[in-house]
Short mmCIF file of N, CA and C in Angstrom, two decimals:
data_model
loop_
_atom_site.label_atom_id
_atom_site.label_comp_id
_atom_site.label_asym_id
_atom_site.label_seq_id
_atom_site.Cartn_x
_atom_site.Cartn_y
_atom_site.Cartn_z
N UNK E 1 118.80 97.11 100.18
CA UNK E 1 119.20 95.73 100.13
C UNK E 1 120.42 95.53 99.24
N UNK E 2 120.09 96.08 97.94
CA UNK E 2 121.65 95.87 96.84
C UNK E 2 122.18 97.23 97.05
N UNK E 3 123.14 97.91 97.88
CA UNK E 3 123.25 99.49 97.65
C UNK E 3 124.79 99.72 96.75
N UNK E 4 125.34 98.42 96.54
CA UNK E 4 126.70 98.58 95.67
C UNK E 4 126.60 98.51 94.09
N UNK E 5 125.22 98.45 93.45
CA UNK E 5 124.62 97.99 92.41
C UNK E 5 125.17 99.89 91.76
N UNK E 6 125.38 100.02 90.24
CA UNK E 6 125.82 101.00 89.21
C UNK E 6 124.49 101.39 88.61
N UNK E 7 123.72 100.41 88.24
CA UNK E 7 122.67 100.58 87.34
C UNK E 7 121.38 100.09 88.37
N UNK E 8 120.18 100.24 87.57
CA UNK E 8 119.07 99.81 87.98
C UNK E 8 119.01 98.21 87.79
N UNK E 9 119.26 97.73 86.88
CA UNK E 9 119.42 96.42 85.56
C UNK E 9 120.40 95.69 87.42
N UNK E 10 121.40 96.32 87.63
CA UNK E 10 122.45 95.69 88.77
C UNK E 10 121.98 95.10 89.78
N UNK E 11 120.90 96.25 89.95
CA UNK E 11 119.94 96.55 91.88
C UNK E 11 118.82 95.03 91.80
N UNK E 12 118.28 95.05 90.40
CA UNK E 12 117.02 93.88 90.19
C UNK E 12 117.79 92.65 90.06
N UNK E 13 118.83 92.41 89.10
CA UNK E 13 119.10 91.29 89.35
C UNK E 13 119.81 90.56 90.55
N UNK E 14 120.47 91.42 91.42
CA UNK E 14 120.80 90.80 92.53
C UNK E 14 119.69 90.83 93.51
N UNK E 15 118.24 90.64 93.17
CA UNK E 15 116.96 89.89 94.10
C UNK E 15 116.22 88.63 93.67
N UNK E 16 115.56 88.70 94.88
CA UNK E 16 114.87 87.77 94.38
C UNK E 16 113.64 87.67 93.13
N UNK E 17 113.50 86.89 92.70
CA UNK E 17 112.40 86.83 91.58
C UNK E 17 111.18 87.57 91.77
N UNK E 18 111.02 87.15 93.20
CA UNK E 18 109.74 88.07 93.38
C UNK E 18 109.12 89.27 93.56
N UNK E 19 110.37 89.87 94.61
CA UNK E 19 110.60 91.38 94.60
C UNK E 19 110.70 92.22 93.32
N UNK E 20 112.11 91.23 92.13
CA UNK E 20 112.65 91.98 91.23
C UNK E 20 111.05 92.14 90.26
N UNK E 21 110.22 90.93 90.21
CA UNK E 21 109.31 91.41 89.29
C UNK E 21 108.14 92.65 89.76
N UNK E 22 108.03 92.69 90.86
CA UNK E 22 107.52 93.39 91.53
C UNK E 22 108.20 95.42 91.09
N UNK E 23 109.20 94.90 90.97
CA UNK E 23 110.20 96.39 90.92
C UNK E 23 109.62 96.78 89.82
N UNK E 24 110.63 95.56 88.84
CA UNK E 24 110.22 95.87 87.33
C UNK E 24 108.68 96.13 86.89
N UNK E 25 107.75 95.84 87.27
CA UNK E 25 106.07 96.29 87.28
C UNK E 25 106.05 98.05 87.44
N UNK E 26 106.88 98.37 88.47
CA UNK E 26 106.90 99.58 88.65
C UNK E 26 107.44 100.30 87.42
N UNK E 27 108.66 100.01 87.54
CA UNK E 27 109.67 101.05 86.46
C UNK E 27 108.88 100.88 85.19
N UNK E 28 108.28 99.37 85.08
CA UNK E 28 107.67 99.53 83.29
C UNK E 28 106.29 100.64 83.66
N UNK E 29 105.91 100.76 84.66
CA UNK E 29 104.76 101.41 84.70
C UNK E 29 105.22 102.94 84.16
N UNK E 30 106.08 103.19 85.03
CA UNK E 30 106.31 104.77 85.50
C UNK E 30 107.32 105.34 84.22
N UNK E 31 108.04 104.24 83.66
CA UNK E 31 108.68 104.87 82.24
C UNK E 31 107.56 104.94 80.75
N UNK E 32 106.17 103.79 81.46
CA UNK E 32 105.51 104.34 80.07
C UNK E 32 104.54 105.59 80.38
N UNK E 33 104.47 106.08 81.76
CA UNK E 33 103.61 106.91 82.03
C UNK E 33 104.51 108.40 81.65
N UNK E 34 105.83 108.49 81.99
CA UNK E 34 106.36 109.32 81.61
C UNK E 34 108.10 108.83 80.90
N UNK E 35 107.95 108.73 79.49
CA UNK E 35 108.75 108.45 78.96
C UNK E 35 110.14 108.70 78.63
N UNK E 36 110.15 109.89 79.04
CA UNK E 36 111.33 110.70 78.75
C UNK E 36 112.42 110.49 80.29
N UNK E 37 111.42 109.62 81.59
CA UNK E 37 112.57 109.37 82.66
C UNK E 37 113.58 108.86 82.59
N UNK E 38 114.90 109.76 82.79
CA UNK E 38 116.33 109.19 83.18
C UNK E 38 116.43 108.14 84.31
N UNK E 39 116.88 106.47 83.91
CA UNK E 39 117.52 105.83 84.83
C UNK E 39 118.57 106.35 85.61
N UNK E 40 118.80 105.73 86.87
CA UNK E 40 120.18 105.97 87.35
C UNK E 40 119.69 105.58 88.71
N UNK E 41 121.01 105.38 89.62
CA UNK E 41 121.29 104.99 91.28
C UNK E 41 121.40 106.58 91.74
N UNK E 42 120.59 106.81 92.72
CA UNK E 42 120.48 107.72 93.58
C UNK E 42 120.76 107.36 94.73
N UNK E 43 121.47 107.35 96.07
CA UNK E 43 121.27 107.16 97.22
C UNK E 43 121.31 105.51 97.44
N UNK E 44 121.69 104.64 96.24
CA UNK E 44 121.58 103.16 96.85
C UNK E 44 120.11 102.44 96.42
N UNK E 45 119.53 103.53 95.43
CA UNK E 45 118.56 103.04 95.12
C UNK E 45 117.96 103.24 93.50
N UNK E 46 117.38 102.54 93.10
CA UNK E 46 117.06 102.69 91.43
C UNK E 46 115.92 104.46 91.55
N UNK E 47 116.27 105.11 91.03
CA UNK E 47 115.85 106.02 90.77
C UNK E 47 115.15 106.44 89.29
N UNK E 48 114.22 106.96 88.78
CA UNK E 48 113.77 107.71 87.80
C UNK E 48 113.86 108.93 87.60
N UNK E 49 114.16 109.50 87.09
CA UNK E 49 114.27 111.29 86.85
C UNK E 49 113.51 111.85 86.07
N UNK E 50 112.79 112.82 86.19
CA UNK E 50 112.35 114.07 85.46
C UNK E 50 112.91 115.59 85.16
N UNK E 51 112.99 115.96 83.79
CA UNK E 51 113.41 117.19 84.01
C UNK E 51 114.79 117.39 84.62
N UNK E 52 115.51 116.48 85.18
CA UNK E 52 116.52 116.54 85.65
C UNK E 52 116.43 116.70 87.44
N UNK E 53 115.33 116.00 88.07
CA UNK E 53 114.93 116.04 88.94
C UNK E 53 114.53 114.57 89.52
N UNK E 54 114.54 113.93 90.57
CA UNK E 54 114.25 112.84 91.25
C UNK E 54 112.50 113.33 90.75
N UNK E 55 111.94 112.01 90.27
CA UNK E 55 110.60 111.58 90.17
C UNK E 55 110.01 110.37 91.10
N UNK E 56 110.53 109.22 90.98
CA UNK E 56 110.51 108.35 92.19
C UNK E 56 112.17 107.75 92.32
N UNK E 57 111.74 106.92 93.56
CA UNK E 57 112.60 105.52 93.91
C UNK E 57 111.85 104.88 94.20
N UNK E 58 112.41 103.37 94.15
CA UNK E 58 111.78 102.04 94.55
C UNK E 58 112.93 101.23 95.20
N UNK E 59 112.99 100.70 96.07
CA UNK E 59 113.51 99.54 96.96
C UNK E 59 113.01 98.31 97.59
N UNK E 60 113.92 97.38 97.63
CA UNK E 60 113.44 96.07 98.25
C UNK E 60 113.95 96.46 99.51
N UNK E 61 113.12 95.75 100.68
CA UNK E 61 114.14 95.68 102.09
C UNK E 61 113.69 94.13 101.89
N UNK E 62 114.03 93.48 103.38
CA UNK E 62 114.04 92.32 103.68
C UNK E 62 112.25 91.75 103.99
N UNK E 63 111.82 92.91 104.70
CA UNK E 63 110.00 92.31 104.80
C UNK E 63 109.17 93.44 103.94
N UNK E 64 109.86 94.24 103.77
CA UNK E 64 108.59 95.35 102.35
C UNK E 64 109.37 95.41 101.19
N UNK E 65 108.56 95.87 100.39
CA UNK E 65 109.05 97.12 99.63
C UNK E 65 108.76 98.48 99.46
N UNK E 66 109.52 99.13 99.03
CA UNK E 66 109.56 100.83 99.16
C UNK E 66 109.28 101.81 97.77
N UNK E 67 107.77 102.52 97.68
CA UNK E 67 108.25 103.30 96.90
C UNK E 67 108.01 104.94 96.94
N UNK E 68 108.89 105.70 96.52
CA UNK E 68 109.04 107.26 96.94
C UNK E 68 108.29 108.65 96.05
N UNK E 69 107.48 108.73 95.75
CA UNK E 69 106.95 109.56 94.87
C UNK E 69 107.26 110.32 94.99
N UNK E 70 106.59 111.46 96.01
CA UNK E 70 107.25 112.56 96.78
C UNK E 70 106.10 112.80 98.10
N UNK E 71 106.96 113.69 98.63
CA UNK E 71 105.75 114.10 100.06
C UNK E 71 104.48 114.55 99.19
N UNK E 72 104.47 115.53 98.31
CA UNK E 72 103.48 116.24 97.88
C UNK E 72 102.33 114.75 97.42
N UNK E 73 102.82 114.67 96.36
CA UNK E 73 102.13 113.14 96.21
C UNK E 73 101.37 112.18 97.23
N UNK E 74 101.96 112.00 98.28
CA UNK E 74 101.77 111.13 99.52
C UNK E 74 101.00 112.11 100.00
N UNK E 75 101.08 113.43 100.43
CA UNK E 75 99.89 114.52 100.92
C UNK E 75 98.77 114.19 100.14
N UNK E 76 98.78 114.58 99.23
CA UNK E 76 97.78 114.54 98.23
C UNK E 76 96.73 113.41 97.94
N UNK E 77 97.36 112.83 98.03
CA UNK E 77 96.45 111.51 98.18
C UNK E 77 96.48 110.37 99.58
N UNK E 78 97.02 111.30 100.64
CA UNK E 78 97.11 110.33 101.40
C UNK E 78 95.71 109.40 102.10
N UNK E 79 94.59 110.13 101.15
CA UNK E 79 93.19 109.43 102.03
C UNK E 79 93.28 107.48 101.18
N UNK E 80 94.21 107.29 99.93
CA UNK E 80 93.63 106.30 98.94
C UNK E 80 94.81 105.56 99.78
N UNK E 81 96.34 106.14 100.57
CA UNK E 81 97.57 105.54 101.24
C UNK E 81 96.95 104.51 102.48
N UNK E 82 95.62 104.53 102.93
CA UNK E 82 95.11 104.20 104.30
C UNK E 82 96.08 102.73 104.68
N UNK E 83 95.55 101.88 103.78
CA UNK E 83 95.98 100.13 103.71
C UNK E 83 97.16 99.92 103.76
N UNK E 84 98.44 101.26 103.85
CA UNK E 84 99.86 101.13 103.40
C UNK E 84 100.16 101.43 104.62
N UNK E 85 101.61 101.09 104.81
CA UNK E 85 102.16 102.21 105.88
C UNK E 85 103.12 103.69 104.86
N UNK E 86 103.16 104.68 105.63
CA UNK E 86 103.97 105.32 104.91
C UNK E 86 104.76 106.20 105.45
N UNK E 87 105.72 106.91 105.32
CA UNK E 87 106.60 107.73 105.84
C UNK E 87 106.59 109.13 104.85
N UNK E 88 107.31 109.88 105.69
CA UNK E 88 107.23 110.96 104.81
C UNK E 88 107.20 111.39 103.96
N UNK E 89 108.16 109.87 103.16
CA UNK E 89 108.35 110.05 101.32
C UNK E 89 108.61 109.33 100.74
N UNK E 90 107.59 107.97 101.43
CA UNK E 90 107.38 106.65 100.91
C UNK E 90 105.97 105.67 101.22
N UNK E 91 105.43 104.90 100.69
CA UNK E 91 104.66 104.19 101.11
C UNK E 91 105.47 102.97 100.58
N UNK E 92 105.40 102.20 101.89
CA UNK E 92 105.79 100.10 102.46
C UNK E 92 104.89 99.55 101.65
N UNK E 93 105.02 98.76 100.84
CA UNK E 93 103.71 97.37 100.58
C UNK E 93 104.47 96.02 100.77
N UNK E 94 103.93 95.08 101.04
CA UNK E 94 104.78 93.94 100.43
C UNK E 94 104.17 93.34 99.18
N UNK E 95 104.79 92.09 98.67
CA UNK E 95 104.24 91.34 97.74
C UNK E 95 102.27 90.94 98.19
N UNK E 96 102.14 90.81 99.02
CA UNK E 96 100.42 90.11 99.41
C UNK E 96 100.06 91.30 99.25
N UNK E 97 100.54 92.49 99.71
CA UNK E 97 99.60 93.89 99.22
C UNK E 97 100.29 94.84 98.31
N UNK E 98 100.56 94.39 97.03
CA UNK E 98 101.05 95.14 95.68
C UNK E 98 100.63 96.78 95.59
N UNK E 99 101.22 97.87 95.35
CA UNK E 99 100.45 99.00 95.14
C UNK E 99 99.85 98.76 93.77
N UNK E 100 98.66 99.22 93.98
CA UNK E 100 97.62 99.19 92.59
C UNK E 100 98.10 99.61 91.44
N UNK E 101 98.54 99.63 90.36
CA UNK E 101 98.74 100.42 88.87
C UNK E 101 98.20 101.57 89.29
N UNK E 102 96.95 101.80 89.27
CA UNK E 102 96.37 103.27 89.23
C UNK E 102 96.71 104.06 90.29
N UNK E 103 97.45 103.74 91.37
CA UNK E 103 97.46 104.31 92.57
C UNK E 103 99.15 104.43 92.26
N UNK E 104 99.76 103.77 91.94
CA UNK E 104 101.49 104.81 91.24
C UNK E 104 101.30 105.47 90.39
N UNK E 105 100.20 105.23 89.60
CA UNK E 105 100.21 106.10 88.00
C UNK E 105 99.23 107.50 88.47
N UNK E 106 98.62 107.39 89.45
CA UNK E 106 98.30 109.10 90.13
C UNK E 106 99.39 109.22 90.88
N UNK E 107 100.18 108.85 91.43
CA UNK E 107 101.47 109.46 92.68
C UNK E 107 102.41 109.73 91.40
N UNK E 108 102.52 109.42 90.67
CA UNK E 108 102.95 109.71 89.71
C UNK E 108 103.20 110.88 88.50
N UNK E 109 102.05 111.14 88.31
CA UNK E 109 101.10 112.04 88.11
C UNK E 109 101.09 113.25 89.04
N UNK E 110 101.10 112.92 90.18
CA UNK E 110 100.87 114.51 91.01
C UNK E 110 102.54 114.47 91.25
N UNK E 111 103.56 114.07 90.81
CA UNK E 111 104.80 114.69 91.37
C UNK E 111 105.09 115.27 89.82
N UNK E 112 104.92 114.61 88.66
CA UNK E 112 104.95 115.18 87.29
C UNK E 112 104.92 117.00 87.37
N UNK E 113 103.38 116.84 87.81
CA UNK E 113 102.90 118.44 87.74
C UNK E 113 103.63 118.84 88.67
N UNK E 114 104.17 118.70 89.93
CA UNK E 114 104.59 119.68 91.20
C UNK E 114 105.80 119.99 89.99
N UNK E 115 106.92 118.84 89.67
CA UNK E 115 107.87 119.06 88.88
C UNK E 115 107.79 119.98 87.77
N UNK E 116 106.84 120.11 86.94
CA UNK E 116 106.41 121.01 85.89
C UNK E 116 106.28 122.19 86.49
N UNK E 117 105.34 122.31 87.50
CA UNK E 117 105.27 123.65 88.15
C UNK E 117 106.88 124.56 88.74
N UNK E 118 107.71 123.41 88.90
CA UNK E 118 109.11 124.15 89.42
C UNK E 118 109.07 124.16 90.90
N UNK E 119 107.73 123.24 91.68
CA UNK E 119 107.82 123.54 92.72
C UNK E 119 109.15 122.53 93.56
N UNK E 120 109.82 123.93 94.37
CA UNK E 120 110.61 123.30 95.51
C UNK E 120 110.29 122.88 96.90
#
């Protein structure tokens, strides 16, 4: 939706209120779960880093939002993904169906360790 945005801070404020708080829920989640994540624009989209490695993204479109853990993650738990739609290396929610706290903070969690492990 914002893909000309520099920063993350750029991407949220050019949305709407509802989405952007929605975003920001995420990023505060996923920077206190792992603290040491690098901000930055990846691909047109607010990104988090680990290790020097993509950890998630998050995006607004026009009828969802988007967020990217990793495939492994989305494998891994894809029995708790049922209620979502998802793609290879994302699960859709909108605002009426929020992803749960505990359900980013395990997708979360299982891309941490793949990352720790070094897996490619």
């Amino acid at each position: 939706m914002v893909s000309k945005a520099a920063t993350i801070d750029e991407y949220l404020a050019a949305l709407d209120p509802e989405p952007r708080a929605e975003l920001e829920r995420i990023r505060a989640l996923v920077t206190s779960l792992v603290p040491d994540a690098v901000e930055s624009m990846s691909y047109g989209m607010p990104t988090l880093s680990y290790l020097g490695r993509a950890l998630v993204y998050f995006t607004a479109s026009k009828k969802h939002l988007s967020f990217y853990p990793s495939s492994w993650a989305l494998e891994e738990l894809q029995d708790r993904l049922t209620p979502y739609k998802t793609t290879a290396h994302a699960v859709q929610f909108t605002l009426q169906a929020p992803l749960p706290d505990e359900l980013i903070a395990d997708l979360v969690r299982v891309h941490v360790r793949e990352i720790e492990a070094k897996r490619e």
